[in-house]
Structure formats: C-alpha cells, structure tokens
Amino acid sequence: MNAYTVYAPLLSPVSQSKFIWYPDGALSVDELGSIAYAGSRQDLPSNLAALANRSTSNIVAPGFIDAHTHLAQYRCRGRRADNLLQWLKRYVYPEELRFAEPGYARTCSLDFFAAMAQAGTCTASIYTTSSAASTNIAFEEAERSGLRIIMGSMMMDRNAPEALLQAPPIAIEQASDLINTWNRKNGLLYYAVSPRFGVSCSEELLKACGQLACESDVYIQTHINEQREEIEEVLALFPASPSYTEVYEQCGILTNKTLLGHNVHCSSAELDIIQNHGSSIIHCPEANLFLGSGRFPLEDYEGRSIHTGLGSDVAAGHSLCMLDSMRAMAHVQGRGIHPFIPLYAATLGNAHALRLESITGSLEPGKSADYIEMRMDDSIIGNWNYAELDSEEIASCIVYALKEQDIRASYVAGSERWRNHCE
Ligand code: GUN
Ligand code: ZN
C-alpha cells in the first residue's frame, strides 16, 4: 500500500471524558496501514505533507466496534416474542438450522459483512452457528471483507433442537480445528470459543470450553444474566451454584479475554467476581429493549475497573449500525447522557473490552488506521462551521442526530473496505 494523508475534520477519544477534535485536521497512514500522524493540519510534518493526499469535509473518526452480534441472525430481525427463551425457540434456532446448507451460509455471510462495513463497523465480535462448516464459510467471508473480526462457532449440548447440539468432545475438536485455521490469521481474525449460555450448555461442555480457551489463548464469549426466566432456569440446571456468575466461574470460563453479553440482572457480589477475573461485560441496549429484559444498570459500574463494551446484538437488536446502539444506550438510562459516554463505548471503550486497545479504537500514531468518514450535512450543522463547535458538541451531533446513511466510508488498516459513491 502507498502511504497517504487525508485532510479532514478529526474526532478521536482519549478517555470517557476527553476527545480530541481538530476541525482542520490531518491523518497520515504509512505503507503498513498504521497511523503515522493524527492531529492538526498545521502541525503535520513536511515529509507527511508531501505524501499523496485527499481532502474531505466528512468527519474522520475511529471505526466503530461492535462487541456482540450474531451473523446467523441477520435475516431474522424484528420478530418479537414474549421472552428470550420463546424467541430463541420460535425464530432463532430455526434460522440457525438453515446454515447447515453451505450456499445459504455463504450468501448470508457475504451480506452480513457488507452490511457491517456499510454501517461503519470496522471491528466486531460475532457468533456464528454450531455448524463448523458454516463458521468456516463465515471466516472466509470475514477475510474477504477485510474487517477486523473476532468470531466463533456457537456451542450447545442441550435444550435446543437436536441438529444444533454437539457432544462436548466433538464441539471441542471442531473448535480446535477452526482455531488452528483462523486464529490470528492476517492480523485481522481471531477466534472466540462461544458456549451459548447456561441453559444450553452442560457443565462438561462449559469446562471443556474454559480449558480450550486457556490452552489456545483465545477469547470466550457467552451470554449471562439477561432475563429473570433464563436465570431461574440456569440455577435449576446448576443447583450447586448460588449464582449464574458462579456457574461460569466454577467451570473456568471467566478469563481476562471473556466477553459476557447482557448482564442486566447482576448482584454486586457477582460483579466483584467478574471484576476479579478481568472479564468484560457487553451491554446490548437494543436487545434489552426488544426482548423486555430490563434496564442495564450503568451506575453499578461507576468506580469499578470492569471494562464495559457495547453490542448491537442482532437479531435481538434490529440494526448493525452502532449509531443506533449508542442512542439506545443513552435513552434507556432515562436521563440525559453525556455524548462522550456512548461514543467512547463504541470506539475506545470497546477496544479495551476486546483487549485490542493497542491496535484500534482511536486515531493515534502506531495504531492501525481503522477509521470511518461521517457526513454532517446542513440539516444538522446549520449555519455553524466546525471551528465554532467543540468536541462535546460534535460528539453530541454524531450520537444524537446522525443515521446510518451518514456513514460515507469505512477503512481498516488504511484500506478502503466500503465507500458510498453516490453523493
Ligand atoms: N441468550 C442465548 N442466546 C442468545 C441469543 O442468540 N440472543 C440473545 N439476545 N440472548 C441469548
Ligand atoms: Zn447475543
């Protein structure tokens, strides 16, 4: 790749309370796709000013990160049910069964990654189905998309349709093969051992998952404490455990690379356990609204050192666009939320949750050039110009006013993965 510079307004997180904002900024990308410079145009070193360049009035910001979503559910969004367990049975399991057909798995995977790039998501953590062949196809399409993808085959050995279940030794053997083929391939792909949740995984399977993830040093992703009925069922299935979190702790699946989806109903003693193990919590606000799971208690995390990420959770969430998840995250709290909080969650916060903060999540020299361009047209910016607005005001316009169509381009490692060519 040839090194280049983009002249554009730049916004990037430093922390949950600080973003840098250069209305007249420059981003330089080196031959390896890393950021060589991100700052004001005025201070751009002359050797970088001499590179091939382009200019845009679109805002350049780090690519969004989606810390929890389901590839195989893209085609069953919007089907409401009375609760999580009924929704899985009625809509999700039948759809996941369709992925046994390789042609279907291929088409859906292709569509999914195209939609993801178009939504401005450059990095994501994704569940596939329990079919290893379909997961292999999904990885092939992930590789082709050029996005940064953590992904794993869903694992279940009870309480789901027979054709989606696997005996633990078979599930582990298939996951090991997928790890050998895909984990850390091309510097963009990672494997996540993905036991679905306590209802559909036996103690034997959960323990085997924990062991495999530790031996192979890969991620684990699963669901926890999403709905009351689910929690009751898990406690009935694991009578020796006082809480859902302790089921996972005792089976060895709480690691510092574990991503726990939802966690809506969680005691402070459980949060202590999660914090001690260094596992991340992934908040999925759209899904919690859709399935009536309850409000995620954001305030319980204040003063704690738990990384909390943000996920679209398609298909319980209807949209792959993190702008929708950010707004939902703010709105479900029922009080005004500072725009940095959701915008940080979908960028650098998620990079921390996924332990990728040294690689992505902000525009900083040395990190991969994973960025998006967002249009802010006159209907939002009005008669103001960028130089009159501060970082908080720009973040506020992004979080509370932009929509998916305002994402104009997505780049990973400095290369264009998607661009809207219509004006
Ligand atoms: N719990 C177990 N599986 C799922 C799933 O596919 N979606 C959601 N939202 N929760 C789950
Ligand atoms: Zn999920």
Tab-separated table of C-alpha atoms and ligand atoms in Angstrom:
chain	number	residue	atom	x	y	z
A	1	MET	CA	0.000	0.000	0.000
A	2	ASN	CA	1.203	3.550	-0.703
A	3	ALA	CA	1.367	5.883	2.272
A	4	TYR	CA	-1.115	8.789	2.154
A	5	THR	CA	-2.584	11.708	4.065
A	6	VAL	CA	-6.252	12.638	4.465
A	7	TYR	CA	-7.134	16.247	5.241
A	8	ALA	CA	-10.367	16.216	7.233
A	9	PRO	CA	-12.000	17.260	10.479
A	10	LEU	CA	-10.805	14.657	13.029
A	11	LEU	CA	-12.505	13.425	16.206
A	12	SER	CA	-11.000	10.743	18.433
A	13	PRO	CA	-11.426	9.514	22.019
A	14	VAL	CA	-8.719	9.828	24.640
A	15	SER	CA	-10.867	8.703	27.581
A	16	GLN	CA	-14.533	8.608	28.558
A	17	SER	CA	-14.287	12.296	29.442
A	18	LYS	CA	-11.938	13.575	26.750
A	19	PHE	CA	-11.973	13.554	22.943
A	20	ILE	CA	-9.549	15.371	20.659
A	21	TRP	CA	-11.164	17.483	17.925
A	22	TYR	CA	-9.264	19.082	15.045
A	23	PRO	CA	-11.707	20.920	12.736
A	24	ASP	CA	-8.794	21.354	10.329
A	25	GLY	CA	-7.043	18.031	10.823
A	26	ALA	CA	-4.791	15.578	9.027
A	27	LEU	CA	-4.462	11.799	9.253
A	28	SER	CA	-1.393	10.144	7.715
A	29	VAL	CA	-1.243	6.412	7.029
A	30	ASP	CA	2.025	4.558	6.423
A	31	GLU	CA	2.769	1.716	3.957
A	32	LEU	CA	1.739	-0.900	6.537
A	33	GLY	CA	-1.655	0.686	7.160
A	34	SER	CA	-0.706	2.187	10.531
A	35	ILE	CA	-1.358	5.737	11.629
A	36	ALA	CA	1.736	7.893	11.218
A	37	TYR	CA	0.078	11.148	12.294
A	38	ALA	CA	-3.301	12.305	13.619
A	39	GLY	CA	-3.596	15.963	14.552
A	40	SER	CA	-3.898	19.470	13.253
A	41	ARG	CA	-3.073	20.088	9.632
A	42	GLN	CA	-0.893	22.973	10.646
A	43	ASP	CA	1.479	20.735	12.637
A	44	LEU	CA	1.722	17.977	10.013
A	45	PRO	CA	5.425	17.166	9.453
A	46	SER	CA	6.579	18.165	5.982
A	47	ASN	CA	7.509	14.616	4.916
A	48	LEU	CA	3.879	13.542	5.570
A	49	ALA	CA	2.515	16.662	3.869
A	50	ALA	CA	4.415	15.530	0.774
A	51	LEU	CA	2.506	12.212	0.545
A	52	ALA	CA	-0.327	11.524	-1.868
A	53	ASN	CA	-3.374	13.112	-0.295
A	54	ARG	CA	-7.104	13.689	-0.470
A	55	SER	CA	-9.397	16.129	1.331
A	56	THR	CA	-12.900	15.633	2.672
A	57	SER	CA	-15.394	17.642	4.685
A	58	ASN	CA	-16.647	14.384	6.215
A	59	ILE	CA	-15.651	13.873	9.841
A	60	VAL	CA	-12.946	11.231	10.227
A	61	ALA	CA	-13.252	9.204	13.443
A	62	PRO	CA	-12.199	5.723	14.605
A	63	GLY	CA	-14.207	2.916	13.002
A	64	PHE	CA	-16.994	1.642	15.231
A	65	ILE	CA	-16.534	-1.570	17.170
A	66	ASP	CA	-19.442	-3.936	17.806
A	67	ALA	CA	-18.606	-6.139	20.767
A	68	HIS	CA	-21.528	-8.600	20.472
A	69	THR	CA	-23.556	-9.650	17.465
A	70	HIS	CA	-24.868	-12.743	15.631
A	71	LEU	CA	-24.096	-13.325	11.957
A	72	ALA	CA	-26.675	-16.080	11.576
A	73	GLN	CA	-29.494	-13.915	12.909
A	74	TYR	CA	-29.196	-11.114	10.364
A	75	ARG	CA	-32.191	-12.442	8.480
A	76	CYS	CA	-34.483	-12.801	11.462
A	77	ARG	CA	-34.508	-9.281	12.854
A	78	GLY	CA	-37.742	-7.757	14.098
A	79	ARG	CA	-39.604	-10.966	15.110
A	80	ARG	CA	-40.863	-10.148	18.583
A	81	ALA	CA	-41.688	-12.782	21.171
A	82	ASP	CA	-42.807	-12.607	24.792
A	83	ASN	CA	-39.425	-13.512	26.194
A	84	LEU	CA	-35.896	-14.602	25.328
A	85	LEU	CA	-36.415	-18.364	25.584
A	86	GLN	CA	-39.559	-18.295	23.419
A	87	TRP	CA	-37.846	-16.027	20.887
A	88	LEU	CA	-34.892	-18.414	20.584
A	89	LYS	CA	-37.191	-21.404	20.022
A	90	ARG	CA	-39.594	-19.753	17.634
A	91	TYR	CA	-37.229	-17.703	15.434
A	92	VAL	CA	-33.532	-18.035	16.204
A	93	TYR	CA	-32.981	-21.798	16.295
A	94	PRO	CA	-34.902	-22.405	13.027
A	95	GLU	CA	-32.812	-19.700	11.328
A	96	GLU	CA	-29.531	-21.079	12.699
A	97	LEU	CA	-30.530	-24.520	11.384
A	98	ARG	CA	-30.640	-23.109	7.837
A	99	PHE	CA	-26.876	-22.547	7.962
A	100	ALA	CA	-26.336	-26.287	7.510
A	101	GLU	CA	-26.846	-25.510	3.808
A	102	PRO	CA	-23.480	-24.108	2.558
A	103	GLY	CA	-24.993	-21.891	-0.143
A	104	TYR	CA	-27.234	-20.198	2.403
A	105	ALA	CA	-24.334	-19.768	4.844
A	106	ARG	CA	-22.226	-18.193	2.068
A	107	THR	CA	-24.873	-15.701	0.911
A	108	CYS	CA	-25.790	-14.647	4.439
A	109	SER	CA	-22.134	-14.254	5.484
A	110	LEU	CA	-21.383	-12.136	2.434
A	111	ASP	CA	-24.405	-9.895	3.050
A	112	PHE	CA	-23.620	-9.612	6.735
A	113	PHE	CA	-20.048	-8.340	6.347
A	114	ALA	CA	-21.073	-5.974	3.552
A	115	ALA	CA	-23.785	-4.530	5.804
A	116	MET	CA	-21.343	-4.247	8.670
A	117	ALA	CA	-18.776	-2.267	6.654
A	118	GLN	CA	-21.571	-0.061	5.352
A	119	ALA	CA	-22.693	0.627	8.929
A	120	GLY	CA	-19.237	1.943	9.853
A	121	THR	CA	-18.212	-1.067	11.931
A	122	CYS	CA	-14.565	-1.945	11.371
A	123	THR	CA	-14.164	-4.435	14.252
A	124	ALA	CA	-16.697	-6.878	15.693
A	125	SER	CA	-17.093	-9.878	17.954
A	126	ILE	CA	-19.505	-12.317	16.329
A	127	TYR	CA	-21.307	-15.609	16.988
A	128	THR	CA	-21.993	-17.950	14.083
A	129	THR	CA	-23.951	-21.233	14.374
A	130	SER	CA	-22.980	-24.641	15.730
A	131	SER	CA	-22.180	-25.819	12.193
A	132	ALA	CA	-18.372	-25.774	11.901
A	133	ALA	CA	-18.654	-25.758	8.100
A	134	SER	CA	-20.789	-22.602	8.231
A	135	THR	CA	-18.297	-20.990	10.605
A	136	ASN	CA	-15.508	-21.787	8.176
A	137	ILE	CA	-17.506	-20.108	5.401
A	138	ALA	CA	-18.145	-17.110	7.662
A	139	PHE	CA	-14.389	-16.795	8.306
A	140	GLU	CA	-13.693	-16.966	4.568
A	141	GLU	CA	-16.103	-14.084	4.024
A	142	ALA	CA	-14.695	-12.179	7.015
A	143	GLU	CA	-11.244	-12.481	5.483
A	144	ARG	CA	-12.541	-11.284	2.132
A	145	SER	CA	-14.287	-8.295	3.756
A	146	GLY	CA	-11.008	-7.061	5.264
A	147	LEU	CA	-12.732	-6.215	8.555
A	148	ARG	CA	-11.184	-6.977	11.966
A	149	ILE	CA	-13.226	-9.893	13.235
A	150	ILE	CA	-13.374	-11.973	16.422
A	151	MET	CA	-15.712	-14.917	15.768
A	152	GLY	CA	-16.634	-18.396	16.927
A	153	SER	CA	-18.958	-21.317	16.376
A	154	MET	CA	-21.917	-21.391	18.748
A	155	MET	CA	-21.668	-24.341	21.163
A	156	MET	CA	-24.668	-26.131	22.721
A	157	ASP	CA	-25.224	-29.649	24.029
A	158	ARG	CA	-28.766	-29.484	25.485
A	159	ASN	CA	-32.139	-27.698	25.438
A	160	ALA	CA	-32.125	-26.777	21.754
A	161	PRO	CA	-33.083	-28.639	18.541
A	162	GLU	CA	-31.097	-31.862	18.165
A	163	ALA	CA	-29.439	-30.747	14.929
A	164	LEU	CA	-27.863	-27.749	16.683
A	165	LEU	CA	-26.390	-29.823	19.517
A	166	GLN	CA	-22.948	-31.408	19.674
A	167	ALA	CA	-21.357	-33.730	22.207
A	168	PRO	CA	-18.588	-31.805	24.013
A	169	PRO	CA	-15.637	-33.796	22.556
A	170	ILE	CA	-16.873	-33.156	19.004
A	171	ALA	CA	-17.595	-29.471	19.632
A	172	ILE	CA	-14.100	-29.033	21.115
A	173	GLU	CA	-12.387	-30.873	18.275
A	174	GLN	CA	-14.175	-28.707	15.694
A	175	ALA	CA	-13.389	-25.502	17.583
A	176	SER	CA	-9.704	-26.546	17.824
A	177	ASP	CA	-9.581	-27.048	14.063
A	178	LEU	CA	-11.149	-23.630	13.486
A	179	ILE	CA	-8.654	-22.049	15.910
A	180	ASN	CA	-5.758	-23.662	14.037
A	181	THR	CA	-7.047	-22.413	10.710
A	182	TRP	CA	-8.242	-18.917	11.579
A	183	ASN	CA	-6.997	-17.548	14.889
A	184	ARG	CA	-4.656	-14.575	14.293
A	185	LYS	CA	-4.730	-15.123	10.541
A	186	ASN	CA	-3.719	-11.983	8.587
A	187	GLY	CA	-3.516	-9.979	11.789
A	188	LEU	CA	-7.259	-9.294	11.476
A	189	LEU	CA	-9.015	-12.512	12.504
A	190	TYR	CA	-9.353	-14.005	15.978
A	191	TYR	CA	-11.220	-16.988	17.367
A	192	ALA	CA	-13.725	-16.852	20.249
A	193	VAL	CA	-14.839	-20.065	21.965
A	194	SER	CA	-18.591	-19.428	22.125
A	195	PRO	CA	-20.720	-21.529	24.520
A	196	ARG	CA	-24.200	-20.025	24.055
A	197	PHE	CA	-25.398	-19.744	27.685
A	198	GLY	CA	-26.058	-21.748	30.836
A	199	VAL	CA	-29.416	-23.041	29.601
A	200	SER	CA	-27.981	-24.823	26.564
A	201	CYS	CA	-24.528	-25.857	27.847
A	202	SER	CA	-23.751	-28.643	30.308
A	203	GLU	CA	-21.079	-28.373	32.978
A	204	GLU	CA	-18.918	-30.740	30.927
A	205	LEU	CA	-19.163	-28.505	27.846
A	206	LEU	CA	-18.520	-25.263	29.771
A	207	LYS	CA	-15.453	-26.762	31.472
A	208	ALA	CA	-14.093	-28.020	28.164
A	209	CYS	CA	-14.627	-24.537	26.665
A	210	GLY	CA	-12.692	-22.915	29.504
A	211	GLN	CA	-9.829	-25.355	29.086
A	212	LEU	CA	-9.660	-24.934	25.305
A	213	ALA	CA	-9.701	-21.129	25.511
A	214	CYS	CA	-6.912	-21.097	28.121
A	215	GLU	CA	-4.731	-23.608	26.262
A	216	SER	CA	-5.146	-21.766	22.970
A	217	ASP	CA	-5.134	-18.236	24.453
A	218	VAL	CA	-8.309	-17.249	22.602
A	219	TYR	CA	-11.409	-15.283	23.548
A	220	ILE	CA	-14.514	-16.744	25.184
A	221	GLN	CA	-17.877	-15.133	24.521
A	222	THR	CA	-21.199	-16.058	26.086
A	223	HIS	CA	-24.471	-14.651	27.473
A	224	ILE	CA	-25.222	-14.037	31.141
A	225	ASN	CA	-27.996	-12.683	33.404
A	226	GLU	CA	-30.160	-11.420	30.552
A	227	GLN	CA	-33.686	-12.294	31.762
A	228	ARG	CA	-35.231	-13.479	35.023
A	229	GLU	CA	-36.690	-16.702	33.494
A	230	GLU	CA	-33.322	-17.556	31.979
A	231	ILE	CA	-31.531	-17.030	35.310
A	232	GLU	CA	-34.065	-19.240	37.114
A	233	GLU	CA	-33.569	-21.966	34.546
A	234	VAL	CA	-29.795	-21.814	34.859
A	235	LEU	CA	-29.953	-22.001	38.656
A	236	ALA	CA	-32.254	-25.045	38.379
A	237	LEU	CA	-29.819	-26.712	35.962
A	238	PHE	CA	-26.808	-25.973	38.188
A	239	PRO	CA	-28.240	-26.422	41.727
A	240	ALA	CA	-24.802	-26.351	43.377
A	241	SER	CA	-24.147	-22.784	42.201
A	242	PRO	CA	-25.601	-19.798	44.074
A	243	SER	CA	-25.478	-17.531	41.021
A	244	TYR	CA	-25.161	-17.544	37.228
A	245	THR	CA	-21.738	-15.908	37.532
A	246	GLU	CA	-20.542	-18.681	39.834
A	247	VAL	CA	-21.649	-21.311	37.313
A	248	TYR	CA	-19.256	-19.707	34.843
A	249	GLU	CA	-16.553	-19.172	37.464
A	250	GLN	CA	-16.672	-22.797	38.601
A	251	CYS	CA	-16.448	-24.014	35.015
A	252	GLY	CA	-13.384	-21.841	34.371
A	253	ILE	CA	-14.827	-19.652	31.664
A	254	LEU	CA	-14.219	-16.289	33.331
A	255	THR	CA	-10.878	-15.147	31.906
A	256	ASN	CA	-9.460	-11.752	31.055
A	257	LYS	CA	-10.459	-12.458	27.444
A	258	THR	CA	-14.059	-13.391	28.292
A	259	LEU	CA	-16.862	-11.237	26.863
A	260	LEU	CA	-20.108	-11.549	28.824
A	261	GLY	CA	-23.156	-10.355	26.884
A	262	HIS	CA	-26.020	-8.529	28.650
A	263	ASN	CA	-25.630	-8.889	32.454
A	264	VAL	CA	-28.783	-6.907	33.119
A	265	HIS	CA	-29.659	-8.583	36.436
A	266	CYS	CA	-26.495	-8.918	38.478
A	267	SER	CA	-25.738	-8.605	42.185
A	268	SER	CA	-22.781	-6.633	43.414
A	269	ALA	CA	-21.194	-9.877	44.691
A	270	GLU	CA	-21.347	-11.229	41.116
A	271	LEU	CA	-19.805	-8.022	39.779
A	272	ASP	CA	-16.949	-8.495	42.277
A	273	ILE	CA	-16.301	-11.967	40.827
A	274	ILE	CA	-16.361	-10.676	37.238
A	275	GLN	CA	-14.029	-7.820	38.174
A	276	ASN	CA	-11.590	-10.197	39.898
A	277	HIS	CA	-11.330	-12.317	36.764
A	278	GLY	CA	-10.897	-9.286	34.480
A	279	SER	CA	-13.772	-10.348	32.201
A	280	SER	CA	-15.618	-7.724	30.129
A	281	ILE	CA	-19.355	-7.021	30.159
A	282	ILE	CA	-21.028	-6.208	26.857
A	283	HIS	CA	-24.129	-4.041	27.140
A	284	CYS	CA	-26.693	-4.670	24.377
A	285	PRO	CA	-29.334	-1.964	24.884
A	286	GLU	CA	-31.361	-2.511	21.710
A	287	ALA	CA	-31.782	-6.203	22.549
A	288	ASN	CA	-32.726	-5.448	26.136
A	289	LEU	CA	-35.464	-3.119	24.901
A	290	PHE	CA	-36.718	-5.514	22.228
A	291	LEU	CA	-36.898	-8.587	24.445
A	292	GLY	CA	-38.038	-6.665	27.536
A	293	SER	CA	-35.021	-7.751	29.556
A	294	GLY	CA	-34.798	-4.630	31.709
A	295	ARG	CA	-32.540	-1.608	32.088
A	296	PHE	CA	-28.777	-2.129	32.198
A	297	PRO	CA	-27.654	-0.538	35.490
A	298	LEU	CA	-24.846	1.665	34.166
A	299	GLU	CA	-24.413	3.272	37.577
A	300	ASP	CA	-23.339	-0.074	39.130
A	301	TYR	CA	-20.129	0.115	37.094
A	302	GLU	CA	-19.048	3.560	38.319
A	303	GLY	CA	-15.847	3.283	40.326
A	304	ARG	CA	-15.305	-0.305	39.201
A	305	SER	CA	-12.481	-1.486	36.958
A	306	ILE	CA	-14.709	-3.673	34.740
A	307	HIS	CA	-14.461	-2.989	31.021
A	308	THR	CA	-17.985	-2.472	29.690
A	309	GLY	CA	-18.457	-2.698	25.951
A	310	LEU	CA	-21.420	-2.102	23.659
A	311	GLY	CA	-23.003	-4.552	21.224
A	312	SER	CA	-25.698	-4.397	18.544
A	313	ASP	CA	-26.809	-7.961	19.354
A	314	VAL	CA	-28.517	-8.515	16.021
A	315	ALA	CA	-31.167	-10.033	15.764
A	316	ALA	CA	-32.489	-9.013	19.181
A	317	GLY	CA	-31.073	-5.653	18.124
A	318	HIS	CA	-32.520	-4.604	14.760
A	319	SER	CA	-29.536	-2.644	13.451
A	320	LEU	CA	-25.887	-3.366	12.779
A	321	CYS	CA	-25.167	0.350	12.998
A	322	MET	CA	-23.546	1.317	16.284
A	323	LEU	CA	-25.133	4.786	15.997
A	324	ASP	CA	-28.406	3.032	16.876
A	325	SER	CA	-26.842	1.164	19.795
A	326	MET	CA	-25.231	4.355	21.109
A	327	ARG	CA	-28.533	6.208	21.106
A	328	ALA	CA	-30.333	3.284	22.726
A	329	MET	CA	-27.595	3.095	25.373
A	330	ALA	CA	-28.215	6.729	26.248
A	331	HIS	CA	-32.014	6.655	26.030
A	332	VAL	CA	-32.574	3.571	28.194
A	333	GLN	CA	-30.976	5.334	31.123
A	334	GLY	CA	-33.967	7.694	31.259
A	335	ARG	CA	-31.799	10.744	31.945
A	336	GLY	CA	-29.556	12.947	29.817
A	337	ILE	CA	-26.319	11.123	28.998
A	338	HIS	CA	-23.147	12.967	28.017
A	339	PRO	CA	-22.405	12.051	24.369
A	340	PHE	CA	-18.833	11.006	25.129
A	341	ILE	CA	-20.136	8.035	27.144
A	342	PRO	CA	-21.804	6.131	24.259
A	343	LEU	CA	-19.293	7.319	21.642
A	344	TYR	CA	-16.383	6.168	23.792
A	345	ALA	CA	-18.191	2.832	24.386
A	346	ALA	CA	-18.495	2.165	20.636
A	347	THR	CA	-14.832	3.043	19.966
A	348	LEU	CA	-12.020	3.025	22.522
A	349	GLY	CA	-14.194	1.541	25.288
A	350	ASN	CA	-14.987	-1.461	23.103
A	351	ALA	CA	-11.331	-1.725	22.079
A	352	HIS	CA	-10.484	-2.069	25.790
A	353	ALA	CA	-13.314	-4.554	26.345
A	354	LEU	CA	-11.938	-6.672	23.480
A	355	ARG	CA	-8.336	-6.165	24.646
A	356	LEU	CA	-7.489	-4.548	21.312
A	357	GLU	CA	-6.765	-1.059	22.653
A	358	SER	CA	-3.146	-1.115	21.472
A	359	ILE	CA	-4.351	-1.808	17.902
A	360	THR	CA	-7.603	0.065	17.313
A	361	GLY	CA	-10.344	2.250	18.840
A	362	SER	CA	-8.734	5.692	18.460
A	363	LEU	CA	-6.717	7.731	15.978
A	364	GLU	CA	-3.247	7.539	17.479
A	365	PRO	CA	0.152	7.113	15.844
A	366	GLY	CA	1.195	3.461	15.859
A	367	LYS	CA	-2.366	2.090	15.861
A	368	SER	CA	-3.939	0.530	12.794
A	369	ALA	CA	-5.640	3.095	10.529
A	370	ASP	CA	-9.185	1.831	11.229
A	371	TYR	CA	-11.401	4.832	10.546
A	372	ILE	CA	-14.685	5.984	9.108
A	373	GLU	CA	-15.931	9.084	7.359
A	374	MET	CA	-19.206	10.599	8.562
A	375	ARG	CA	-21.147	13.289	6.756
A	376	MET	CA	-22.708	16.054	8.806
A	377	ASP	CA	-24.920	17.996	6.449
A	378	ASP	CA	-26.512	21.409	6.815
A	379	SER	CA	-29.689	19.973	8.300
A	380	ILE	CA	-27.631	19.165	11.384
A	381	ILE	CA	-24.770	21.604	11.395
A	382	GLY	CA	-26.929	24.550	10.259
A	383	ASN	CA	-25.035	27.797	9.853
A	384	TRP	CA	-22.277	26.789	12.230
A	385	ASN	CA	-18.905	25.775	10.966
A	386	TYR	CA	-16.771	23.071	12.507
A	387	ALA	CA	-14.314	25.527	14.057
A	388	GLU	CA	-17.129	27.048	16.128
A	389	LEU	CA	-18.021	23.713	17.724
A	390	ASP	CA	-16.079	21.916	20.443
A	391	SER	CA	-15.502	18.173	20.821
A	392	GLU	CA	-18.555	17.712	23.038
A	393	GLU	CA	-20.854	19.461	20.557
A	394	ILE	CA	-19.540	17.418	17.625
A	395	ALA	CA	-19.868	14.165	19.614
A	396	SER	CA	-23.393	15.169	20.559
A	397	CYS	CA	-24.382	15.731	16.908
A	398	ILE	CA	-22.924	12.324	15.989
A	399	VAL	CA	-24.571	10.362	18.787
A	400	TYR	CA	-27.943	12.107	18.830
A	401	ALA	CA	-28.501	13.141	15.206
A	402	LEU	CA	-26.552	11.080	12.662
A	403	LYS	CA	-28.008	7.995	10.998
A	404	GLU	CA	-26.537	5.049	9.146
A	405	GLN	CA	-26.770	6.820	5.762
A	406	ASP	CA	-24.363	9.460	7.091
A	407	ILE	CA	-21.566	6.885	7.239
A	408	ARG	CA	-19.785	7.512	3.941
A	409	ALA	CA	-16.715	5.230	4.076
A	410	SER	CA	-15.006	2.603	6.253
A	411	TYR	CA	-11.269	1.823	6.336
A	412	VAL	CA	-9.359	-0.969	8.083
A	413	ALA	CA	-5.557	-0.898	8.235
A	414	GLY	CA	-5.633	2.125	5.930
A	415	SER	CA	-7.500	0.351	3.106
A	416	GLU	CA	-10.993	1.219	1.964
A	417	ARG	CA	-13.471	-1.554	2.835
A	418	TRP	CA	-16.570	0.333	1.809
A	419	ARG	CA	-17.477	3.705	0.330
A	420	ASN	CA	-20.758	5.281	-0.638
A	421	HIS	CA	-20.028	6.547	-4.133
A	422	CYS	CA	-23.316	8.437	-4.556
A	423	GLU	CA	-23.331	11.970	-3.292
B	1	GUN	N1	-29.058	-15.864	25.034
B	1	GUN	C1	-28.686	-17.039	24.482
B	1	GUN	N2	-28.641	-16.953	23.129
B	1	GUN	C2	-28.973	-15.701	22.829
B	1	GUN	C3	-29.118	-15.008	21.592
B	1	GUN	O1	-28.912	-15.544	20.495
B	1	GUN	N3	-29.506	-13.702	21.692
B	1	GUN	C4	-29.728	-13.077	22.876
B	1	GUN	N4	-30.098	-11.798	22.906
B	1	GUN	N5	-29.619	-13.714	24.037
B	1	GUN	C5	-29.245	-15.003	24.014
B	2	ZN	ZN	-26.252	-12.421	21.783
